[in-house]
mmCIF file of C-alpha atoms in Angstrom:
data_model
loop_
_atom_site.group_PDB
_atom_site.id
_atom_site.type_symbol
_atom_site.label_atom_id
_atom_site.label_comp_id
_atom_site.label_asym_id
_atom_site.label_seq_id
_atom_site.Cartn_x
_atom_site.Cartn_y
_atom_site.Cartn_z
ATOM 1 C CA UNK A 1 100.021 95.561 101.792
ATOM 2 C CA UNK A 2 102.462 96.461 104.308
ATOM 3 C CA UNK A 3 102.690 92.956 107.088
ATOM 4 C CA UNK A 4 103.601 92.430 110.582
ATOM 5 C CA UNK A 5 104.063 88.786 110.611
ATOM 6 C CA UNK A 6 103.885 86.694 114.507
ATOM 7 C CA UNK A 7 103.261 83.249 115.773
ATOM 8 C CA UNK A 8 100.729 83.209 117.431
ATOM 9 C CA UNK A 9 101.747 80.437 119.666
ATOM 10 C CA UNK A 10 101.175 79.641 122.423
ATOM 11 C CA UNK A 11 105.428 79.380 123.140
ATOM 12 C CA UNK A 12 105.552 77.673 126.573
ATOM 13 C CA UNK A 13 108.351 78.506 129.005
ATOM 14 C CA UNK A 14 109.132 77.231 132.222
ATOM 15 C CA UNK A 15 109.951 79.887 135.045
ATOM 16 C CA UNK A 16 113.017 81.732 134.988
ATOM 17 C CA UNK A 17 113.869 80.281 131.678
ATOM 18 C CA UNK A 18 114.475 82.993 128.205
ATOM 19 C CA UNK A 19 111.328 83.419 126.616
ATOM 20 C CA UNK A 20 112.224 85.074 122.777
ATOM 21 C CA UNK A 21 109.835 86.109 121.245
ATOM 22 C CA UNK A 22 109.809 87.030 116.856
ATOM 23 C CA UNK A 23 108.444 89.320 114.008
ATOM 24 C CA UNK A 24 108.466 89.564 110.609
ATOM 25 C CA UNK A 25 107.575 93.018 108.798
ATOM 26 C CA UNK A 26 107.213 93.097 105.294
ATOM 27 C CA UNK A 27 108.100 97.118 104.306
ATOM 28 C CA UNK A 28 112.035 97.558 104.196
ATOM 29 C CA UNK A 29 111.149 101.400 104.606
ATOM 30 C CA UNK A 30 109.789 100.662 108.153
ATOM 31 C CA UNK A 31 111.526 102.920 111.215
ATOM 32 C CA UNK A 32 109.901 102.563 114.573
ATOM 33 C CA UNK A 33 109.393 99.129 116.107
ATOM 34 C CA UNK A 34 107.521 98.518 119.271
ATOM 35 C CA UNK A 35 106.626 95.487 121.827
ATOM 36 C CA UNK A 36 103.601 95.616 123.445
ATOM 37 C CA UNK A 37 101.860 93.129 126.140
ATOM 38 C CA UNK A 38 98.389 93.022 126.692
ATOM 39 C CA UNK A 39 96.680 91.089 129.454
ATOM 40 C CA UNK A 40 93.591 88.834 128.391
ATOM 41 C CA UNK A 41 90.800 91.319 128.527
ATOM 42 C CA UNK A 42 93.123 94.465 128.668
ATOM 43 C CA UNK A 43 94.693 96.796 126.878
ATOM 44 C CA UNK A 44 98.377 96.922 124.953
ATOM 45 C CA UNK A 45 100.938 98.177 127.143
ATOM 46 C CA UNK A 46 104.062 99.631 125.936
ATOM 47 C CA UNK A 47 107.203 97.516 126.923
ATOM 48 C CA UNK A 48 109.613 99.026 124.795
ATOM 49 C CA UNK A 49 110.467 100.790 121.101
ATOM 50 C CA UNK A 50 113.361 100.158 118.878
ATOM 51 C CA UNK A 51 114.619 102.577 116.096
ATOM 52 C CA UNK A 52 118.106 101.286 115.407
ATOM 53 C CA UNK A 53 119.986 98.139 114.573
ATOM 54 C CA UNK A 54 121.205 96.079 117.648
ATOM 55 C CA UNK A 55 119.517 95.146 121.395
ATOM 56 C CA UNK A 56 118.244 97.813 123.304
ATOM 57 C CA UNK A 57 117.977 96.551 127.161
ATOM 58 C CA UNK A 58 114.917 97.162 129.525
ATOM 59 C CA UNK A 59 115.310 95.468 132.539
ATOM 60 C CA UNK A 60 114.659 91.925 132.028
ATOM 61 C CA UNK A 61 113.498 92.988 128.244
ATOM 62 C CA UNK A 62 115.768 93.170 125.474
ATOM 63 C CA UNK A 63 114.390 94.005 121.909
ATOM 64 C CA UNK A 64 116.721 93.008 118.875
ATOM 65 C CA UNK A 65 116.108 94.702 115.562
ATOM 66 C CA UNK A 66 118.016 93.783 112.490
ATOM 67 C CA UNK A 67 116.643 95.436 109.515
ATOM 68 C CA UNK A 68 118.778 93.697 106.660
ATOM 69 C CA UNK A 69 116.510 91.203 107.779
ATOM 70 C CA UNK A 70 113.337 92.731 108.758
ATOM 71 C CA UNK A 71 113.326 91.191 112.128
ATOM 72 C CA UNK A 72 112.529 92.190 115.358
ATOM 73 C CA UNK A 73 112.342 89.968 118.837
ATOM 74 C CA UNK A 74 111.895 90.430 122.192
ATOM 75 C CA UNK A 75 113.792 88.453 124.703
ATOM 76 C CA UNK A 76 111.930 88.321 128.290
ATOM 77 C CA UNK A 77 115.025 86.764 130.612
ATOM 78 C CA UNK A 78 113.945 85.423 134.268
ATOM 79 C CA UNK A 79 110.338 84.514 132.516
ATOM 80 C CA UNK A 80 107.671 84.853 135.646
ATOM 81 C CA UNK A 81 104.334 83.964 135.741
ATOM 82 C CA UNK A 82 103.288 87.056 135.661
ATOM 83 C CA UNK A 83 104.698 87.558 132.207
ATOM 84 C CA UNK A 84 102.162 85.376 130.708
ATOM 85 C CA UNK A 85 99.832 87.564 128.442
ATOM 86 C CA UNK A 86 100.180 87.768 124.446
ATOM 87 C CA UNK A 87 102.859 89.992 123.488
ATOM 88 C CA UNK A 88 102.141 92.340 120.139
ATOM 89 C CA UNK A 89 104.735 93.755 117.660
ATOM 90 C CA UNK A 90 103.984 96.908 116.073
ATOM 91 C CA UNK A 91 105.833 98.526 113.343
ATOM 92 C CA UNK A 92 105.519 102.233 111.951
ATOM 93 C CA UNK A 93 106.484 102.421 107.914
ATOM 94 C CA UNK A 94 108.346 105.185 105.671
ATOM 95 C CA UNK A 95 106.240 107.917 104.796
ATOM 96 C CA UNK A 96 106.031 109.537 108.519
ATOM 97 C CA UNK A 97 102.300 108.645 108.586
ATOM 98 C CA UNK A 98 103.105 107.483 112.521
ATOM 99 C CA UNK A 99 100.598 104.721 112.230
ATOM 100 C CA UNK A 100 102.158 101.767 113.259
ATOM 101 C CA UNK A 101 101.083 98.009 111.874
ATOM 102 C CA UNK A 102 100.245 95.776 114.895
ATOM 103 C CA UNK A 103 101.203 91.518 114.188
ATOM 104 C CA UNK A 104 98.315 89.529 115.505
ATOM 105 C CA UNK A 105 100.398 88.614 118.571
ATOM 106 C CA UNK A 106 102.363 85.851 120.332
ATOM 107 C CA UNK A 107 100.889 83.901 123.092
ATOM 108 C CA UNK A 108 103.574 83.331 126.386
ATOM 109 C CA UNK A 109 102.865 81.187 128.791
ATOM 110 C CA UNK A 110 105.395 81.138 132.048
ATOM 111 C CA UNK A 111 104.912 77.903 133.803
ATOM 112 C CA UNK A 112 106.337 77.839 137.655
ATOM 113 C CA UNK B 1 99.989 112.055 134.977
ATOM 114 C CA UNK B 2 96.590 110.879 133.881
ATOM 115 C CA UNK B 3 96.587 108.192 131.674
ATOM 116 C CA UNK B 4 94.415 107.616 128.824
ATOM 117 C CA UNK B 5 91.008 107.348 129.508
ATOM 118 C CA UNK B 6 87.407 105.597 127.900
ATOM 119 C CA UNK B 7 84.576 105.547 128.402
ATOM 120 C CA UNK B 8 82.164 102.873 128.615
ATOM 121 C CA UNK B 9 83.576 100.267 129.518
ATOM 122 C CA UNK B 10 81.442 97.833 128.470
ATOM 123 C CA UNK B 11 78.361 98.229 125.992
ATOM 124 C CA UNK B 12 76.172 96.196 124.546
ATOM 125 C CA UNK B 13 73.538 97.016 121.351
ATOM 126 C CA UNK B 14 71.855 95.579 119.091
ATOM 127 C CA UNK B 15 71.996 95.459 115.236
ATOM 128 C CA UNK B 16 71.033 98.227 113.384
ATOM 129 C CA UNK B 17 71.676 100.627 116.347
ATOM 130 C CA UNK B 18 74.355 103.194 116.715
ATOM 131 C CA UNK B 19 77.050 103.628 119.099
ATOM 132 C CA UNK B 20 79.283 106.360 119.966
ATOM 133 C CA UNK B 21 82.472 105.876 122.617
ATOM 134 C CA UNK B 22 84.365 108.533 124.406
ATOM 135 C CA UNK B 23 87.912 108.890 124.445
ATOM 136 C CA UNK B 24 90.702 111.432 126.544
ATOM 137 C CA UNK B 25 94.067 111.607 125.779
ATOM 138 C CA UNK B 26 97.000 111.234 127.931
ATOM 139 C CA UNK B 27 98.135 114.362 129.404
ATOM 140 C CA UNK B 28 99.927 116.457 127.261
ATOM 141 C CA UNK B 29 99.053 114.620 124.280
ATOM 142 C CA UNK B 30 96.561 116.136 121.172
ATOM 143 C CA UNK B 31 96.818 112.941 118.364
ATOM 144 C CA UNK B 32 94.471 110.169 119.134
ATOM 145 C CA UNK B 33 93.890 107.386 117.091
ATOM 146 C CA UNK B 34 91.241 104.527 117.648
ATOM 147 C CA UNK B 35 91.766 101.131 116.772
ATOM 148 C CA UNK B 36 89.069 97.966 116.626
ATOM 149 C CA UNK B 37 90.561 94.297 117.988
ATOM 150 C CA UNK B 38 88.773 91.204 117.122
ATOM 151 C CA UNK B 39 89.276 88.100 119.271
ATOM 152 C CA UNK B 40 92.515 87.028 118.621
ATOM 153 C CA UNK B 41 93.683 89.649 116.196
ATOM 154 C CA UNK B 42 96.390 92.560 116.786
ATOM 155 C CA UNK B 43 94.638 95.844 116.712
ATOM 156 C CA UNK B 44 93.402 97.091 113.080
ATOM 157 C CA UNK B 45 93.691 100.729 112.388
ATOM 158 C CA UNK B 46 90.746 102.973 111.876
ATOM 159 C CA UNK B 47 91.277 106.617 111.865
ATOM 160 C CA UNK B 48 93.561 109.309 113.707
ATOM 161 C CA UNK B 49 92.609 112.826 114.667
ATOM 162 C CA UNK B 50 94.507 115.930 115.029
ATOM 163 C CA UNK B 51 93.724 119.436 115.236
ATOM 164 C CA UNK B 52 89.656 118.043 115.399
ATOM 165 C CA UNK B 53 90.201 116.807 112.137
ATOM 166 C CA UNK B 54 90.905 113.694 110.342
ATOM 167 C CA UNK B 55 94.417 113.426 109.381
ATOM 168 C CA UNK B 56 94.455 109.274 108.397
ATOM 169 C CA UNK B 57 92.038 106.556 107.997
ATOM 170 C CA UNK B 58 92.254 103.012 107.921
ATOM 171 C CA UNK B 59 90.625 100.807 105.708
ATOM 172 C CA UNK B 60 86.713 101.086 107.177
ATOM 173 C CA UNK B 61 83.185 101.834 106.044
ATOM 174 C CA UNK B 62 81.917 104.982 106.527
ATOM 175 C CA UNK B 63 79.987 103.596 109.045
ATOM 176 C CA UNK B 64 82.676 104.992 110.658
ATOM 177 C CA UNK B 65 83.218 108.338 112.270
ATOM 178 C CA UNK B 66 84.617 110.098 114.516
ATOM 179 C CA UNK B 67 84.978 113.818 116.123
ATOM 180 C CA UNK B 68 88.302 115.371 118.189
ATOM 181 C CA UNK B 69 87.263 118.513 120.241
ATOM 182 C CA UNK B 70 89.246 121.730 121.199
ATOM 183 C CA UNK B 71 90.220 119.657 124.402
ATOM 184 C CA UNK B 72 92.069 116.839 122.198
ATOM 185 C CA UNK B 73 89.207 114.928 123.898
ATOM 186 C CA UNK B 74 87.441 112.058 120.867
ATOM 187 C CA UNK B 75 84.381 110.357 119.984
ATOM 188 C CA UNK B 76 83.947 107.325 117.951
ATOM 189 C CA UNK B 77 80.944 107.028 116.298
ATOM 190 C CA UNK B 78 79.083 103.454 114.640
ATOM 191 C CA UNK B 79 76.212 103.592 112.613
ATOM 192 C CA UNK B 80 74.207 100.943 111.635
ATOM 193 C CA UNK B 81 75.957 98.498 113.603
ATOM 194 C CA UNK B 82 76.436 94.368 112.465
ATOM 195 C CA UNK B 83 77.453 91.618 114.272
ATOM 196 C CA UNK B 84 81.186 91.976 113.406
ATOM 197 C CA UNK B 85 81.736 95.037 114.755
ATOM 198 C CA UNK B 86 81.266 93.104 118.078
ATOM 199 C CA UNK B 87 85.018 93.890 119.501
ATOM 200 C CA UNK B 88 87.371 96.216 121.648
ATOM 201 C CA UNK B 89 87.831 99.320 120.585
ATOM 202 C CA UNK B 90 91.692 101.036 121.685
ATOM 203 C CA UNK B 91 92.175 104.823 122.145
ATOM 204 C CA UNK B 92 95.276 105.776 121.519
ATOM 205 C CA UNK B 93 96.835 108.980 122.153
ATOM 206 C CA UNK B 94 100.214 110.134 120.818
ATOM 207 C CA UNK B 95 102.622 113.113 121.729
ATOM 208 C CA UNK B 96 102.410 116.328 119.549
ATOM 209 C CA UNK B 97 103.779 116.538 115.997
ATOM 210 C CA UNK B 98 107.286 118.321 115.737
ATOM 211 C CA UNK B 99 108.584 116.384 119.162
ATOM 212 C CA UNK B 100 110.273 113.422 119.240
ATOM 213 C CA UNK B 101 108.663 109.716 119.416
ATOM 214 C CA UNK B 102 105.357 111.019 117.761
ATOM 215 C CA UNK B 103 104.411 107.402 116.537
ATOM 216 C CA UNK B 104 104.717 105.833 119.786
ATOM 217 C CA UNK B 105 101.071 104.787 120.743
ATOM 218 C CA UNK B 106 99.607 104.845 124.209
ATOM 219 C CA UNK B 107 96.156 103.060 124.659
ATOM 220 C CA UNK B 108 93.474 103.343 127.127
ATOM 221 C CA UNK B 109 91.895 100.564 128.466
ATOM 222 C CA UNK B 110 89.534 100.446 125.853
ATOM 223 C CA UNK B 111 85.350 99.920 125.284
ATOM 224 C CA UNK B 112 84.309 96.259 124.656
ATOM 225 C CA UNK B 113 80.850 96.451 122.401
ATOM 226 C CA UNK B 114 78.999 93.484 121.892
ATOM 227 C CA UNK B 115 76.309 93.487 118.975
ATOM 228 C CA UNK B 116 73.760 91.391 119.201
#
């Protein structure tokens, strides 16, 4: 059974602060990583994708993958507010089947 | 650039009944996949179509079904509906096979069902 592992918090972080956010994934064959946030009531939007070892940088978004350890996190620098919303990792596995494994999500809450 | 695009919105039914929700995908796309999201959970995978038929499929009854149409345009279909099926349901539409960043998902806004 191939696992996307999250805390599902809530993590609590005060405006402006770093919120980082983790993942687990259980299949060392996984290749595609993504971050999504969804809005209570709404739908995932894509923040960002990973494919390769090392931070990829987004604006205030930087995703870290490190597959020797089968870890992925999101760092959300200058937290706002309006960052608050439940942030889901998704990860697509070996076998190009393109289906990617969605984590239950992580919980952020930006307090001002 | 339209985006992805369901329909209802909202729908409630009752158990027993049958339900089927609309799906279009992003321009330019022709792989769409639906998923199911419980309160609280990450979305669970049911089924992806391409080429109108039914390339993968997640572990669900065959209660289950679904239809893609020459227009890459979908149709998720419920039969017999229970109480747990009570949840969103994601579109997702995907770039064509062959190009580049063909597992990167793009969701609509999705159909909330209620079963009663």
């Amino acid at each position: 059974q191939k696992e996307v592992e999250q805390n599902s918090g809530p993590l609590s972080v005060p405006e402006g602060a770093i919120a980082s956010l983790n993942c687990t994934y259980s299949d060392r064959g996984s290749q595609s990583f993504f971050w999504y946030r969804q809005y209570s009531g709404k739908s995932p939007e894509l923040i960002m994708s990973i494919y390769s070892n090392g931070d990829k940088e987004d604006g205030r978004f930087t995703a870290q993958l490190n597959k020797a350890s089968q870890y992925v996190s999101l760092l959300i620098r200058d937290s706002q507010p309006s960052d608050s919303a439940t942030y889901l990792c998704a990860v697509t596995t070996s076998g190009g089947s393109y289906i990617p494994t969605f984590g239950r999500g992580t919980s952020l809450i930006v307090h001002p | 650039d339209a985006g992805v695009t369901q329909s209802p919105t909202h729908l409630i039914k009752t158990r027993g009944q049958q339900v089927t929700l609309r799906c279009s995908p992003k321009s330019g796309h022709d792989t769409v996949s639906w998923y199911q999201q419980a309160l609280g959970q990450g979305p669970q995978f049911i089924f992806q179509y391409y080429e109108e038929e039914e390339r993968q499929r997640g572990n669900f009854p065959d209660r289950f079904s679904g239809h893609q149409f020459p227009n890459y345009s979908s149709e998720l279909n419920v039969n017999a509906l229970l109480l747990g099926d009570s949840a969103l349901y994601l579109c997702a539409s995907s770039y064509p096979s062959g190009r580049g960043s063909t597992d990167t998902q793009y969701f609509g806004p999705g159909t909330r069902l209620t079963v009663l």
